Amino acid sequence: MSDEADPPESKLTRSKQRWAAEGKFLTGRHARPDEQRLPPGQHLTQDWPVLDLGTTPPISRERWRLDVYGAVAQPLFWDWAQFMAQPQSDFVSDIHCVTTWSRYDNRWQGVSTRDLLEACQPHDQARHVVLHSYDGYTTNLALDDFAAPDALIVHAWSGEPLEPEHGGPVRLVVPHLYFWKSAKWLQAIEFRTDDAPGFWEVRGYHNRGDPWQEQRYSDD
């Protein structure tokens, strides 16, 4: 038996114990039965359509940085080497776009949002995150959604570096929400005690975006 004492219990350790007990969205599994896998109003595609604000920012791995700040105990400022030095995870999950297409079985590689949470240690008062992209795009998430078991800060898809048109070098992937919540060209993650709706949310899109509830627009 080790003589080392266990680390002190914290809000994060209690949360991680709950996540483990729930066992949802584990790698290679689907949380919903097959007949419920496709959200209402969606159709399957084998392609990966490209949707953005009309520009693809030319961000190389050498120039890319990720800033994590706000209501956290440990702000993070990672370059590419520091990002790749973090624990790496592989998840398989589906994409559901608000424009009604879905794509099954995407294999992602990157840093789990839960590992990022462990590194930055959000304050107890933190309830929301705002994602900032290199093209000026923003979107907001509840902290609970950001901390989903299969949410990932992605740098690779199907074993290859993530293409710029799909958000490379790094994007967020939160599979249980519509894909506009999974910001491309990720530049910063801001932790907040209050909510701050992003680009599409202030233009009439739903503040959360649950595909199975068809939360497409603000009055849904």
Coordinates of N, CA and C in Angstrom, one line a residue:
M1 N 0.9 -1.2 0.0 CA 0.0 0.0 0.0 C 0.9 1.2 0.0
S2 N 0.5 2.2 -0.8 CA 1.3 3.5 -0.9 C 1.1 4.3 0.4
D3 N 2.2 4.9 0.8 CA 2.2 5.8 2.0 C 1.7 7.2 1.6
E4 N 1.5 7.5 0.3 CA 1.1 8.8 -0.1 C -0.4 9.0 0.2
A5 N -0.7 10.2 0.7 CA -2.0 10.5 1.1 C -2.8 10.8 -0.2
D6 N -4.1 10.6 -0.1 CA -5.0 10.9 -1.3 C -5.1 12.4 -1.4
P7 N -5.2 13.0 -2.6 CA -5.4 14.4 -2.7 C -6.7 14.9 -2.0
P8 N -6.7 16.1 -1.5 CA -7.9 16.6 -0.8 C -9.1 16.6 -1.8
E9 N -10.3 16.2 -1.3 CA -11.5 16.2 -2.1 C -11.9 17.7 -2.5
S10 N -12.3 17.9 -3.7 CA -12.7 19.2 -4.2 C -13.9 19.0 -5.0
K11 N -14.5 20.2 -5.4 CA -15.6 20.2 -6.3 C -15.3 19.4 -7.6
L12 N -14.1 19.5 -8.1 CA -13.8 18.8 -9.3 C -13.7 17.3 -9.1
T13 N -13.1 16.8 -8.0 CA -13.0 15.4 -7.8 C -14.4 14.8 -7.5
R14 N -15.3 15.5 -6.8 CA -16.6 15.0 -6.6 C -17.4 14.9 -8.0
S15 N -17.2 15.9 -8.8 CA -17.8 15.9 -10.1 C -17.3 14.7 -11.0
K16 N -16.0 14.5 -10.9 CA -15.4 13.4 -11.7 C -15.9 12.0 -11.2
Q17 N -16.1 11.9 -9.9 CA -16.7 10.7 -9.4 C -18.1 10.4 -9.9
R18 N -18.9 11.5 -10.0 CA -20.2 11.4 -10.5 C -20.2 11.0 -12.0
W19 N -19.3 11.7 -12.8 CA -19.2 11.4 -14.2 C -18.9 9.9 -14.4
A20 N -17.9 9.4 -13.6 CA -17.5 8.0 -13.8 C -18.7 7.1 -13.5
A21 N -19.4 7.4 -12.4 CA -20.5 6.6 -12.0 C -21.6 6.6 -13.1
E22 N -21.8 7.7 -13.8 CA -22.9 7.8 -14.8 C -22.5 6.9 -16.0
G23 N -21.2 7.0 -16.4 CA -20.7 6.1 -17.5 C -21.3 6.5 -18.8
K24 N -21.7 7.7 -19.1 CA -22.3 8.1 -20.3 C -21.2 8.5 -21.4
F25 N -21.6 8.3 -22.6 CA -20.8 8.8 -23.8 C -19.4 8.3 -23.7
L26 N -19.1 7.1 -23.3 CA -17.8 6.5 -23.3 C -17.3 6.3 -24.7
T27 N -16.0 6.3 -24.9 CA -15.4 6.1 -26.2 C -15.9 4.9 -26.9
G28 N -16.4 5.0 -28.1 CA -16.9 3.9 -28.9 C -18.3 3.4 -28.6
R29 N -18.9 4.1 -27.6 CA -20.3 3.7 -27.3 C -21.2 4.8 -27.7
H30 N -22.5 4.5 -27.7 CA -23.5 5.5 -28.0 C -24.5 5.5 -26.8
A31 N -24.7 6.7 -26.3 CA -25.6 6.8 -25.1 C -27.0 6.5 -25.4
R32 N -27.5 6.6 -26.7 CA -28.9 6.4 -27.0 C -29.0 5.1 -27.8
P33 N -30.2 4.4 -27.7 CA -30.4 3.3 -28.6 C -30.3 3.7 -30.1
D34 N -30.0 2.7 -30.9 CA -29.9 3.0 -32.3 C -31.1 3.7 -32.9
E35 N -32.3 3.4 -32.5 CA -33.4 4.0 -33.1 C -33.6 5.4 -32.6
Q36 N -32.9 5.8 -31.6 CA -32.9 7.2 -31.1 C -31.6 8.0 -31.4
R37 N -30.8 7.4 -32.2 CA -29.5 8.0 -32.5 C -29.6 9.2 -33.4
L38 N -30.5 9.2 -34.3 CA -30.7 10.3 -35.2 C -31.7 11.3 -34.6
P39 N -31.3 12.5 -34.3 CA -32.3 13.5 -33.7 C -33.4 13.8 -34.7
P40 N -34.5 14.2 -34.2 CA -35.6 14.6 -35.1 C -35.3 15.7 -36.1
G41 N -35.8 15.6 -37.3 CA -35.5 16.6 -38.3 C -34.2 16.5 -39.0
Q42 N -33.4 15.5 -38.6 CA -32.0 15.4 -39.2 C -32.0 14.3 -40.3
H43 N -31.1 14.4 -41.3 CA -30.9 13.4 -42.2 C -29.4 13.0 -42.3
L44 N -29.1 11.8 -42.6 CA -27.7 11.3 -42.6 C -27.0 11.7 -43.8
T45 N -25.7 12.0 -43.7 CA -24.8 12.3 -44.9 C -23.5 11.6 -44.6
Q46 N -22.9 11.2 -45.7 CA -21.5 10.6 -45.7 C -20.5 11.7 -45.8
D47 N -20.9 12.8 -46.3 CA -19.9 14.0 -46.5 C -19.8 14.7 -45.2
W48 N -18.9 15.7 -45.2 CA -18.8 16.6 -44.1 C -18.9 18.0 -44.6
P49 N -20.1 18.5 -44.7 CA -20.3 19.9 -45.3 C -19.5 20.9 -44.6
V50 N -19.1 22.0 -45.3 CA -18.3 23.1 -44.7 C -19.2 24.3 -44.5
L51 N -19.4 24.7 -43.2 CA -20.2 25.9 -42.9 C -19.3 26.8 -42.0
D52 N -19.2 28.1 -42.3 CA -18.5 29.0 -41.5 C -19.0 30.4 -41.8
L53 N -18.3 31.4 -41.3 CA -18.7 32.8 -41.6 C -18.2 33.4 -42.9
G54 N -17.6 32.6 -43.7 CA -17.1 33.0 -45.0 C -15.6 33.2 -45.1
T55 N -14.9 33.0 -44.0 CA -13.4 33.1 -44.0 C -12.8 32.0 -43.3
T56 N -11.6 31.5 -43.7 CA -10.9 30.5 -43.1 C -9.6 31.2 -42.6
P57 N -9.4 31.5 -41.3 CA -8.2 32.2 -40.9 C -7.0 31.3 -41.1
P58 N -5.9 31.9 -41.6 CA -4.7 31.1 -41.9 C -3.8 31.0 -40.6
I59 N -4.2 30.0 -39.7 CA -3.5 29.9 -38.5 C -2.7 28.6 -38.6
S60 N -1.4 28.7 -38.6 CA -0.5 27.5 -38.6 C -0.3 27.0 -37.2
R61 N 0.1 25.8 -37.1 CA 0.4 25.3 -35.7 C 1.5 26.1 -35.0
E62 N 2.4 26.6 -35.8 CA 3.5 27.4 -35.2 C 3.0 28.7 -34.5
R63 N 1.9 29.3 -35.1 CA 1.4 30.5 -34.7 C 0.2 30.3 -33.7
W64 N -0.4 29.1 -33.7 CA -1.6 28.9 -32.9 C -1.3 29.0 -31.4
R65 N -2.2 29.6 -30.6 CA -2.1 29.7 -29.2 C -3.5 29.4 -28.6
L66 N -3.6 28.9 -27.4 CA -4.9 28.7 -26.7 C -4.8 29.4 -25.4
D67 N -5.6 30.4 -25.1 CA -5.7 31.1 -23.8 C -6.9 30.6 -23.1
V68 N -6.7 30.2 -21.8 CA -7.8 29.8 -20.9 C -7.8 30.7 -19.7
Y69 N -8.9 31.5 -19.5 CA -8.8 32.5 -18.5 C -10.2 32.8 -18.0
G70 N -10.3 33.8 -17.1 CA -11.6 34.1 -16.5 C -11.7 33.6 -15.1
A71 N -12.8 32.9 -14.8 CA -13.1 32.4 -13.4 C -12.4 31.1 -13.2
V72 N -11.1 31.1 -13.2 CA -10.3 29.9 -13.0 C -9.2 30.2 -12.0
A73 N -8.7 29.2 -11.3 CA -7.6 29.3 -10.4 C -6.3 29.3 -11.1
Q74 N -6.2 28.6 -12.3 CA -4.9 28.5 -13.0 C -5.1 28.9 -14.5
P75 N -5.0 30.1 -14.8 CA -5.1 30.5 -16.3 C -4.0 29.7 -17.1
L76 N -4.4 29.4 -18.3 CA -3.5 28.6 -19.2 C -3.2 29.4 -20.4
F77 N -2.0 29.3 -20.9 CA -1.6 29.9 -22.1 C -0.7 28.9 -22.9
W78 N -1.3 28.1 -23.7 CA -0.6 27.0 -24.4 C -0.3 27.3 -25.8
D79 N 1.0 27.0 -26.2 CA 1.3 27.0 -27.6 C 1.1 25.5 -28.0
W80 N 1.5 25.2 -29.3 CA 1.2 23.9 -29.9 C 1.9 22.8 -29.1
A81 N 3.1 23.0 -28.7 CA 3.9 22.0 -28.0 C 3.3 21.7 -26.6
Q82 N 2.9 22.8 -25.9 CA 2.3 22.6 -24.6 C 0.9 21.9 -24.7
F83 N 0.2 22.2 -25.7 CA -1.1 21.6 -26.0 C -0.9 20.1 -26.2
M84 N 0.0 19.7 -27.1 CA 0.2 18.3 -27.4 C 0.9 17.6 -26.3
A85 N 1.5 18.3 -25.3 CA 2.0 17.6 -24.1 C 1.0 17.2 -23.1
Q86 N -0.3 17.7 -23.3 CA -1.3 17.3 -22.4 C -1.8 15.9 -22.6
P87 N -2.5 15.2 -21.7 CA -3.1 13.9 -21.9 C -3.9 13.9 -23.2
Q88 N -3.8 12.9 -24.1 CA -4.5 12.9 -25.3 C -5.6 11.8 -25.3
S89 N -6.7 12.1 -25.9 CA -7.9 11.2 -25.8 C -8.4 11.0 -27.2
D90 N -9.0 9.8 -27.5 CA -9.6 9.4 -28.7 C -11.1 9.1 -28.4
F91 N -12.0 9.8 -29.1 CA -13.4 9.6 -29.0 C -14.0 9.4 -30.4
V92 N -15.1 8.5 -30.4 CA -15.9 8.4 -31.6 C -17.2 9.0 -31.3
S93 N -17.7 9.9 -32.1 CA -19.0 10.5 -31.8 C -19.6 11.0 -33.1
D94 N -20.9 11.4 -33.0 CA -21.6 11.9 -34.2 C -21.7 13.4 -34.2
I95 N -21.9 13.9 -35.4 CA -22.1 15.4 -35.6 C -23.6 15.6 -36.0
H96 N -24.2 16.6 -35.4 CA -25.5 17.0 -35.7 C -25.5 18.5 -36.0
C97 N -25.7 18.9 -37.2 CA -25.7 20.3 -37.6 C -27.1 20.9 -37.6
V98 N -27.2 22.1 -37.2 CA -28.6 22.8 -37.2 C -29.2 22.9 -38.5
T99 N -28.4 22.8 -39.6 CA -28.9 22.8 -41.0 C -29.5 21.5 -41.4
T100 N -29.7 20.6 -40.5 CA -30.4 19.3 -40.6 C -29.6 18.1 -41.0
W101 N -28.3 18.2 -41.2 CA -27.5 17.0 -41.6 C -26.8 16.5 -40.3
S102 N -26.6 15.2 -40.3 CA -25.9 14.5 -39.3 C -24.9 13.5 -39.9
R103 N -23.8 13.3 -39.3 CA -22.7 12.4 -39.8 C -22.3 11.5 -38.6
Y104 N -22.4 10.2 -38.8 CA -22.1 9.2 -37.7 C -20.6 8.9 -37.7
D105 N -20.2 8.4 -36.5 CA -18.9 7.7 -36.3 C -17.7 8.5 -36.7
N106 N -17.5 9.7 -36.2 CA -16.4 10.5 -36.4 C -15.3 10.2 -35.3
R107 N -14.1 9.9 -35.7 CA -13.1 9.6 -34.8 C -12.2 10.8 -34.6
W108 N -12.2 11.3 -33.3 CA -11.5 12.5 -33.0 C -10.3 12.2 -32.1
Q109 N -9.3 13.0 -32.2 CA -8.2 13.0 -31.3 C -7.9 14.4 -30.7
G110 N -7.6 14.5 -29.4 CA -7.4 15.8 -28.8 C -7.3 15.7 -27.3
V111 N -7.5 16.8 -26.7 CA -7.5 17.0 -25.2 C -8.9 17.0 -24.7
S112 N -9.3 16.1 -23.8 CA -10.6 16.1 -23.2 C -10.8 17.4 -22.5
T113 N -12.1 17.9 -22.6 CA -12.4 19.1 -21.8 C -12.2 18.9 -20.3
R114 N -12.4 17.6 -19.9 CA -12.3 17.3 -18.5 C -10.8 17.4 -18.0
D115 N -9.9 17.0 -18.9 CA -8.5 17.2 -18.6 C -8.1 18.7 -18.5
L116 N -8.7 19.5 -19.4 CA -8.5 20.9 -19.3 C -9.1 21.5 -18.0
L117 N -10.3 21.1 -17.6 CA -10.8 21.5 -16.4 C -9.9 21.2 -15.2
E118 N -9.4 20.0 -15.2 CA -8.5 19.6 -14.1 C -7.2 20.5 -14.1
A119 N -6.8 21.0 -15.3 CA -5.6 21.8 -15.4 C -5.9 23.3 -14.9
C120 N -7.0 23.8 -15.3 CA -7.3 25.2 -15.0 C -8.1 25.4 -13.7
Q121 N -8.8 24.4 -13.2 CA -9.5 24.5 -11.9 C -10.5 25.7 -11.9
P122 N -11.6 25.6 -12.5 CA -12.6 26.6 -12.5 C -13.0 27.0 -11.0
H123 N -13.3 28.2 -10.8 CA -13.8 28.6 -9.5 C -15.2 28.0 -9.3
D124 N -15.6 27.9 -8.0 CA -16.9 27.3 -7.7 C -18.0 28.1 -8.3
Q125 N -17.8 29.4 -8.5 CA -18.8 30.3 -9.0 C -19.0 30.2 -10.6
A126 N -18.0 29.5 -11.2 CA -18.0 29.5 -12.7 C -19.2 28.6 -13.1
R127 N -20.0 29.1 -14.1 CA -21.2 28.4 -14.6 C -21.2 28.3 -16.1
H128 N -20.4 29.1 -16.8 CA -20.5 29.2 -18.2 C -19.1 29.4 -18.8
V129 N -19.0 29.0 -20.1 CA -17.8 29.3 -20.9 C -18.2 30.0 -22.2
V130 N -17.3 30.9 -22.6 CA -17.4 31.5 -23.9 C -16.2 31.1 -24.7
L131 N -16.5 30.5 -25.9 CA -15.4 30.1 -26.9 C -15.2 31.2 -27.8
H132 N -13.9 31.6 -28.0 CA -13.5 32.6 -28.9 C -12.6 32.0 -30.0
S133 N -13.0 32.4 -31.3 CA -12.3 31.8 -32.4 C -11.4 32.8 -33.2
Y134 N -10.5 32.3 -33.9 CA -9.6 33.2 -34.7 C -10.2 34.1 -35.7
D135 N -11.4 33.7 -36.2 CA -12.2 34.5 -37.1 C -13.1 35.5 -36.5
G136 N -13.1 35.6 -35.2 CA -14.0 36.5 -34.5 C -15.2 35.9 -34.0
Y137 N -15.5 34.7 -34.3 CA -16.7 34.0 -33.9 C -16.7 33.7 -32.4
T138 N -17.8 33.7 -31.8 CA -18.0 33.3 -30.4 C -19.2 32.5 -30.2
T139 N -19.2 31.6 -29.2 CA -20.4 30.9 -28.8 C -20.3 30.5 -27.3
N140 N -21.4 30.4 -26.7 CA -21.5 30.2 -25.3 C -22.0 28.8 -24.9
L141 N -21.5 28.2 -23.8 CA -21.9 26.9 -23.3 C -22.1 27.0 -21.8
A142 N -23.1 26.3 -21.3 CA -23.1 26.0 -19.9 C -21.9 25.2 -19.5
L143 N -21.3 25.4 -18.3 CA -20.1 24.6 -17.9 C -20.4 23.1 -17.9
D144 N -21.6 22.7 -17.5 CA -22.0 21.3 -17.5 C -21.9 20.7 -18.9
D145 N -22.3 21.5 -20.0 CA -22.2 21.0 -21.3 C -20.8 20.9 -21.8
F146 N -20.0 21.9 -21.5 CA -18.6 21.9 -21.8 C -17.9 20.7 -21.2
A147 N -18.3 20.3 -20.0 CA -17.7 19.2 -19.3 C -18.2 17.8 -19.6
A148 N -19.0 17.7 -20.7 CA -19.6 16.4 -21.1 C -18.5 15.4 -21.3
P149 N -18.8 14.1 -21.0 CA -17.8 13.1 -21.0 C -17.1 12.9 -22.3
D150 N -17.7 13.2 -23.5 CA -17.1 13.1 -24.8 C -16.7 14.4 -25.4
A151 N -16.7 15.5 -24.7 CA -16.3 16.8 -25.2 C -14.8 16.8 -25.4
L152 N -14.3 17.4 -26.5 CA -12.9 17.2 -26.8 C -12.4 18.5 -27.5
I153 N -11.2 18.9 -27.2 CA -10.5 20.0 -27.9 C -9.7 19.3 -29.0
V154 N -10.1 19.3 -30.2 CA -9.7 18.4 -31.2 C -8.6 19.0 -32.1
H155 N -7.6 18.1 -32.4 CA -6.6 18.5 -33.4 C -6.5 17.5 -34.6
A156 N -7.2 16.4 -34.5 CA -7.2 15.4 -35.6 C -8.5 14.7 -35.7
W157 N -8.7 14.3 -37.0 CA -10.0 13.6 -37.3 C -9.6 12.4 -38.2
S158 N -10.1 11.2 -37.8 CA -9.8 10.0 -38.5 C -8.3 9.7 -38.7
G159 N -7.5 10.1 -37.7 CA -6.1 9.9 -37.7 C -5.2 10.9 -38.4
E160 N -5.9 11.9 -39.0 CA -5.1 12.9 -39.7 C -5.3 14.3 -39.1
P161 N -4.4 15.2 -39.3 CA -4.5 16.5 -38.7 C -5.9 17.2 -39.2
L162 N -6.5 17.9 -38.3 CA -7.8 18.5 -38.7 C -7.6 19.6 -39.8
E163 N -8.3 19.4 -40.9 CA -8.2 20.4 -42.0 C -8.6 21.8 -41.6
P164 N -8.0 22.8 -42.2 CA -8.4 24.2 -41.8 C -9.9 24.4 -42.1
E165 N -10.4 23.9 -43.2 CA -11.8 24.1 -43.5 C -12.8 23.6 -42.5
H166 N -12.3 22.6 -41.7 CA -13.1 22.0 -40.6 C -12.7 22.5 -39.3
G167 N -11.9 23.6 -39.2 CA -11.6 24.2 -37.9 C -10.2 24.0 -37.4
G168 N -9.3 23.4 -38.2 CA -7.9 23.1 -37.8 C -7.2 24.5 -37.8
P169 N -6.1 24.5 -37.0 CA -5.5 23.4 -36.3 C -6.3 22.8 -35.1
V170 N -7.1 23.6 -34.4 CA -7.8 23.1 -33.2 C -9.2 23.6 -33.2
R171 N -10.2 22.8 -32.9 CA -11.6 23.2 -32.6 C -12.1 22.4 -31.4
L172 N -13.3 22.9 -31.0 CA -14.0 22.2 -29.9 C -15.0 21.2 -30.6
V173 N -15.2 20.1 -29.9 CA -16.3 19.2 -30.4 C -17.1 18.8 -29.1
V174 N -18.4 19.2 -29.1 CA -19.3 18.8 -28.1 C -20.5 18.1 -28.7
P175 N -20.4 16.8 -28.8 CA -21.3 16.0 -29.7 C -22.8 16.1 -29.4
H176 N -23.1 16.3 -28.1 CA -24.5 16.2 -27.7 C -25.3 17.5 -28.0
L177 N -24.6 18.5 -28.6 CA -25.3 19.8 -29.0 C -25.1 20.0 -30.5
Y178 N -26.0 20.9 -31.0 CA -25.8 21.2 -32.4 C -24.4 21.7 -32.6
F179 N -23.9 21.5 -33.9 CA -22.5 21.7 -34.1 C -22.0 23.1 -34.1
W180 N -22.9 24.1 -34.2 CA -22.5 25.5 -34.1 C -21.9 25.8 -32.7
K181 N -22.2 25.0 -31.7 CA -21.6 25.2 -30.4 C -20.2 24.7 -30.3
S182 N -19.7 23.9 -31.3 CA -18.4 23.3 -31.4 C -17.5 24.3 -32.2
A183 N -17.0 25.3 -31.6 CA -16.3 26.4 -32.3 C -15.1 25.9 -33.0
K184 N -15.0 26.4 -34.3 CA -13.8 26.1 -35.1 C -12.7 27.1 -34.7
W185 N -11.5 26.8 -35.1 CA -10.3 27.7 -35.0 C -10.2 28.3 -33.6
L186 N -10.2 27.4 -32.6 CA -10.3 27.8 -31.2 C -9.1 28.6 -30.8
Q187 N -9.4 29.8 -30.2 CA -8.3 30.7 -29.8 C -8.3 30.9 -28.3
A188 N -9.5 30.9 -27.7 CA -9.6 31.2 -26.2 C -10.8 30.5 -25.6
I189 N -10.7 30.2 -24.4 CA -11.8 29.7 -23.6 C -12.0 30.5 -22.4
E190 N -13.1 31.2 -22.3 CA -13.3 32.2 -21.2 C -14.3 31.6 -20.2
F191 N -13.9 31.4 -18.9 CA -14.8 30.9 -17.9 C -15.5 32.1 -17.2
R192 N -16.8 32.0 -17.1 CA -17.6 33.1 -16.6 C -18.6 32.7 -15.5
T193 N -18.9 33.6 -14.6 CA -20.0 33.4 -13.6 C -21.3 33.7 -14.2
D194 N -21.4 34.5 -15.3 CA -22.6 34.8 -15.9 C -22.6 34.3 -17.4
D195 N -23.8 34.3 -18.0 CA -23.9 33.8 -19.4 C -23.6 35.0 -20.3
A196 N -23.1 34.7 -21.5 CA -22.8 35.7 -22.5 C -23.0 35.1 -23.9
P197 N -24.3 35.2 -24.4 CA -24.6 34.6 -25.7 C -23.6 35.1 -26.8
G198 N -23.4 34.2 -27.7 CA -22.4 34.4 -28.7 C -22.9 34.9 -30.1
F199 N -22.2 34.7 -31.1 CA -22.5 35.2 -32.4 C -23.9 34.8 -32.9
W200 N -24.2 33.5 -33.0 CA -25.5 33.1 -33.5 C -26.6 33.2 -32.4
E201 N -26.2 33.1 -31.1 CA -27.2 33.2 -30.1 C -27.9 34.6 -30.0
V202 N -27.1 35.6 -30.3 CA -27.7 36.9 -30.3 C -28.4 37.2 -31.6
R203 N -28.3 36.3 -32.6 CA -29.0 36.4 -33.9 C -30.2 35.5 -34.0
G204 N -30.7 35.0 -32.9 CA -31.9 34.2 -33.0 C -31.8 32.7 -32.8
Y205 N -30.6 32.2 -32.6 CA -30.4 30.8 -32.4 C -30.6 30.5 -30.9
H206 N -31.0 29.2 -30.6 CA -31.2 28.8 -29.3 C -30.0 29.0 -28.4
N207 N -30.2 29.3 -27.1 CA -29.0 29.5 -26.3 C -28.3 28.2 -25.9
R208 N -29.0 27.0 -26.0 CA -28.3 25.7 -25.7 C -28.1 24.9 -26.9
G209 N -29.2 24.6 -27.6 CA -29.0 23.8 -28.9 C -28.9 22.3 -28.8
D210 N -29.9 21.8 -28.1 CA -30.0 20.3 -27.9 C -30.7 19.7 -29.2
P211 N -30.1 18.9 -30.0 CA -30.7 18.4 -31.2 C -31.9 17.5 -30.9
W212 N -31.9 16.8 -29.8 CA -33.1 15.9 -29.6 C -34.3 16.6 -29.1
Q213 N -34.1 17.9 -28.6 CA -35.2 18.8 -28.3 C -35.5 19.7 -29.5
E214 N -34.8 19.6 -30.6 CA -34.9 20.5 -31.7 C -34.8 22.0 -31.3
Q215 N -33.8 22.3 -30.4 CA -33.6 23.6 -30.0 C -32.7 24.4 -31.0
R216 N -33.4 24.7 -32.1 CA -32.7 25.4 -33.2 C -32.7 26.9 -33.0
Y217 N -33.8 27.4 -32.6 CA -34.0 28.9 -32.6 C -34.5 29.3 -31.2
S218 N -34.4 30.6 -30.9 CA -34.6 31.1 -29.6 C -36.0 30.8 -29.1
D219 N -37.0 30.6 -30.0 CA -38.4 30.3 -29.5 C -38.7 28.9 -29.5
D220 N -37.7 28.0 -29.8 CA -38.0 26.5 -29.7 C -38.0 26.0 -28.3

